[in-house]
PDB file of C-alpha atoms in Angstrom:
ATOM      1  CA  UNK A   3      18.967   2.223 249.646  1.00 78.00           C
ATOM      2  CA  UNK A   4      20.123   2.053 246.019  1.00 91.00           C
ATOM      3  CA  UNK A   5      19.870   3.943 242.671  1.00 95.00           C
ATOM      4  CA  UNK A   6      20.435   4.672 239.411  1.00 96.00           C
ATOM      5  CA  UNK A   7      22.170   8.111 238.633  1.00 97.00           C
ATOM      6  CA  UNK A   8      22.185   8.814 234.804  1.00 98.00           C
ATOM      7  CA  UNK A   9      24.718  11.854 234.082  1.00 97.00           C
ATOM      8  CA  UNK A  10      26.102  12.951 230.283  1.00 97.00           C
ATOM      9  CA  UNK A  11      23.046  14.080 227.756  1.00 97.00           C
ATOM     10  CA  UNK A  12      23.208  17.625 226.467  1.00 98.00           C
ATOM     11  CA  UNK A  13      23.090  18.821 223.221  1.00 98.00           C
ATOM     12  CA  UNK A  14      26.282  17.769 220.484  1.00 98.00           C
ATOM     13  CA  UNK A  15      26.434  18.657 216.249  1.00 98.00           C
ATOM     14  CA  UNK A  16      25.667  15.418 213.789  1.00 98.00           C
ATOM     15  CA  UNK A  17      28.646  13.359 213.977  1.00 98.00           C
ATOM     16  CA  UNK A  18      30.104  14.089 216.513  1.00 98.00           C
ATOM     17  CA  UNK A  19      30.191  12.951 220.685  1.00 98.00           C
ATOM     18  CA  UNK A  20      29.126  12.150 223.821  1.00 98.00           C
ATOM     19  CA  UNK A  21      28.855   9.380 226.706  1.00 98.00           C
ATOM     20  CA  UNK A  22      27.033   9.010 228.806  1.00 98.00           C
ATOM     21  CA  UNK A  23      27.592   6.932 232.364  1.00 98.00           C
ATOM     22  CA  UNK A  24      25.119   5.285 234.938  1.00 98.00           C
ATOM     23  CA  UNK A  25      26.197   5.407 238.235  1.00 97.00           C
ATOM     24  CA  UNK A  26      25.286   2.792 241.189  1.00 96.00           C
ATOM     25  CA  UNK A  27      24.427   5.297 244.179  1.00 94.00           C
ATOM     26  CA  UNK A  28      24.252   3.412 247.456  1.00 90.00           C
ATOM     27  CA  UNK A  29      26.657  -0.431 248.656  1.00 91.00           C
ATOM     28  CA  UNK A  30      26.033  -2.765 246.102  1.00 94.00           C
ATOM     29  CA  UNK A  31      28.096  -5.953 245.423  1.00 94.00           C
ATOM     30  CA  UNK A  32      27.469  -5.895 241.979  1.00 95.00           C
ATOM     31  CA  UNK A  33      25.770  -4.933 238.477  1.00 96.00           C
ATOM     32  CA  UNK A  34      24.822  -7.970 237.074  1.00 96.00           C
ATOM     33  CA  UNK A  35      23.888  -6.487 233.760  1.00 97.00           C
ATOM     34  CA  UNK A  36      22.880  -2.974 232.513  1.00 98.00           C
ATOM     35  CA  UNK A  37      20.629  -1.914 229.432  1.00 98.00           C
ATOM     36  CA  UNK A  38      20.639   1.414 227.566  1.00 98.00           C
ATOM     37  CA  UNK A  39      16.893   2.774 226.128  1.00 98.00           C
ATOM     38  CA  UNK A  40      15.699   6.052 224.134  1.00 98.00           C
ATOM     39  CA  UNK A  41      12.133   7.560 223.546  1.00 96.00           C
ATOM     40  CA  UNK A  42      10.739   9.843 222.245  1.00 91.00           C
ATOM     41  CA  UNK A  43       7.907  11.921 223.254  1.00 86.00           C
ATOM     42  CA  UNK A  44       4.991   9.373 222.724  1.00 90.00           C
ATOM     43  CA  UNK A  45       6.555   6.575 221.154  1.00 91.00           C
ATOM     44  CA  UNK A  46       7.766   3.460 222.747  1.00 94.00           C
ATOM     45  CA  UNK A  47      10.503   3.512 224.059  1.00 95.00           C
ATOM     46  CA  UNK A  48      13.489   1.652 222.739  1.00 97.00           C
ATOM     47  CA  UNK A  49      16.080  -1.042 223.107  1.00 98.00           C
ATOM     48  CA  UNK A  50      19.810   0.531 222.386  1.00 98.00           C
ATOM     49  CA  UNK A  51      22.544  -2.045 223.975  1.00 98.00           C
ATOM     50  CA  UNK A  52      22.738  -4.413 226.231  1.00 98.00           C
ATOM     51  CA  UNK A  53      26.111  -5.882 228.445  1.00 97.00           C
ATOM     52  CA  UNK A  54      26.293  -8.312 231.366  1.00 92.00           C
ATOM     53  CA  UNK A  55      29.279  -8.983 233.417  1.00 83.00           C
ATOM     54  CA  UNK A  56      30.963 -11.678 231.072  1.00 89.00           C
ATOM     55  CA  UNK A  57      30.508  -8.862 228.822  1.00 91.00           C
ATOM     56  CA  UNK A  58      28.878 -10.030 225.968  1.00 96.00           C
ATOM     57  CA  UNK A  59      26.822  -7.302 224.385  1.00 98.00           C
ATOM     58  CA  UNK A  60      24.123  -6.611 222.287  1.00 98.00           C
ATOM     59  CA  UNK A  61      22.855  -4.031 219.674  1.00 98.00           C
ATOM     60  CA  UNK A  62      20.055  -1.935 217.626  1.00 98.00           C
ATOM     61  CA  UNK A  63      20.152  -2.416 214.242  1.00 98.00           C
ATOM     62  CA  UNK A  64      19.950   1.825 214.344  1.00 97.00           C
ATOM     63  CA  UNK A  65      22.714   1.923 216.131  1.00 98.00           C
ATOM     64  CA  UNK A  66      25.375  -0.942 215.536  1.00 97.00           C
ATOM     65  CA  UNK A  67      29.257   0.243 214.883  1.00 97.00           C
ATOM     66  CA  UNK A  68      28.085   3.665 216.302  1.00 98.00           C
ATOM     67  CA  UNK A  69      27.066   3.587 220.218  1.00 98.00           C
ATOM     68  CA  UNK A  70      29.871   1.468 222.475  1.00 98.00           C
ATOM     69  CA  UNK A  71      27.866  -0.188 226.091  1.00 98.00           C
ATOM     70  CA  UNK A  72      30.706  -0.922 229.342  1.00 97.00           C
ATOM     71  CA  UNK A  73      30.151  -2.156 232.454  1.00 95.00           C
ATOM     72  CA  UNK A  74      32.598  -0.491 235.337  1.00 95.00           C
ATOM     73  CA  UNK A  75      31.978  -2.683 237.996  1.00 92.00           C
ATOM     74  CA  UNK A  76      34.781  -1.170 240.035  1.00 94.00           C
ATOM     75  CA  UNK A  77      32.900   2.775 239.544  1.00 95.00           C
ATOM     76  CA  UNK A  78      30.047   0.070 240.440  1.00 96.00           C
ATOM     77  CA  UNK A  79      29.121   1.916 236.706  1.00 97.00           C
ATOM     78  CA  UNK A  80      28.114   1.515 233.037  1.00 97.00           C
ATOM     79  CA  UNK A  81      28.106   4.152 230.156  1.00 98.00           C
ATOM     80  CA  UNK A  82      27.304   4.217 226.414  1.00 98.00           C
ATOM     81  CA  UNK A  83      29.887   5.595 223.597  1.00 98.00           C
ATOM     82  CA  UNK A  84      27.774   7.335 221.051  1.00 98.00           C
ATOM     83  CA  UNK A  85      29.378   8.835 217.978  1.00 98.00           C
ATOM     84  CA  UNK A  86      28.970   9.532 214.534  1.00 98.00           C
ATOM     85  CA  UNK A  87      25.443  10.668 215.905  1.00 98.00           C
ATOM     86  CA  UNK A  88      22.518  11.842 213.865  1.00 98.00           C
ATOM     87  CA  UNK A  89      19.286  13.687 214.543  1.00 97.00           C
ATOM     88  CA  UNK A  90      17.302  10.839 215.128  1.00 96.00           C
ATOM     89  CA  UNK A  91      19.181   9.943 217.946  1.00 97.00           C
ATOM     90  CA  UNK A  92      17.633  13.074 219.682  1.00 97.00           C
ATOM     91  CA  UNK A  93      15.334  10.951 223.106  1.00 97.00           C
ATOM     92  CA  UNK A  94      15.764  10.567 226.267  1.00 98.00           C
ATOM     93  CA  UNK A  95      18.151   8.002 227.536  1.00 98.00           C
ATOM     94  CA  UNK A  96      17.149   5.678 229.838  1.00 98.00           C
ATOM     95  CA  UNK A  97      19.395   2.994 231.581  1.00 98.00           C
ATOM     96  CA  UNK A  98      17.947  -0.444 233.652  1.00 98.00           C
ATOM     97  CA  UNK A  99      19.965  -1.759 235.863  1.00 97.00           C
ATOM     98  CA  UNK A 100      20.343  -5.934 236.885  1.00 96.00           C
ATOM     99  CA  UNK A 101      21.967  -5.489 240.148  1.00 96.00           C
ATOM    100  CA  UNK A 102      22.467  -7.650 243.939  1.00 96.00           C
ATOM    101  CA  UNK A 103      23.240  -5.816 247.375  1.00 94.00           C
ATOM    102  CA  UNK A 104      25.533  -6.708 249.581  1.00 93.00           C
ATOM    103  CA  UNK A 105      23.606  -9.333 250.662  1.00 94.00           C
ATOM    104  CA  UNK A 106      22.816 -11.087 247.485  1.00 94.00           C
ATOM    105  CA  UNK A 107      19.068  -9.071 247.162  1.00 94.00           C
ATOM    106  CA  UNK A 108      18.096  -8.669 243.798  1.00 95.00           C
ATOM    107  CA  UNK A 109      17.605  -4.829 242.710  1.00 94.00           C
ATOM    108  CA  UNK A 110      15.552  -4.061 239.343  1.00 97.00           C
ATOM    109  CA  UNK A 111      16.052   0.160 239.179  1.00 97.00           C
ATOM    110  CA  UNK A 112      16.064   2.328 236.318  1.00 97.00           C
ATOM    111  CA  UNK A 113      17.670   5.637 235.928  1.00 97.00           C
ATOM    112  CA  UNK A 114      16.067   8.841 235.690  1.00 97.00           C
ATOM    113  CA  UNK A 115      16.916   9.856 232.487  1.00 97.00           C
ATOM    114  CA  UNK A 116      18.832  12.080 230.036  1.00 97.00           C
ATOM    115  CA  UNK A 117      18.546  14.411 227.145  1.00 97.00           C
ATOM    116  CA  UNK A 118      20.876  13.570 223.925  1.00 98.00           C
ATOM    117  CA  UNK A 119      19.757  15.978 221.398  1.00 97.00           C
ATOM    118  CA  UNK A 120      21.684  16.153 217.869  1.00 98.00           C
ATOM    119  CA  UNK A 121      21.199  19.696 216.319  1.00 97.00           C
ATOM    120  CA  UNK A 122      23.564  21.795 213.669  1.00 93.00           C
TER     121      UNK A 122
END
């Protein structure tokens, strides 16, 4: 009944910006926390950023100062805003969320992934 749907990936030039979205489809009570990961072929998934519903955030050193994570529970959507993008940011990006349903049942869900390519 509940799933995460990612969008916003695409091709951008170095130095450019891109915003990824992660929307909860279905009736839920709240998104309690969200994390963004990225993964290149043949490599382990890397934690990029996290946020909880109190607004506390954390970032990987490689993206600190360039990326912003946010959570809008009125829209049931989380965002990863990326700026000053570099070719090394090229990866498939995944969102992961802890969600509570209307009866406070818990879900740990992953988005389907969205490709970000940074190239001249």
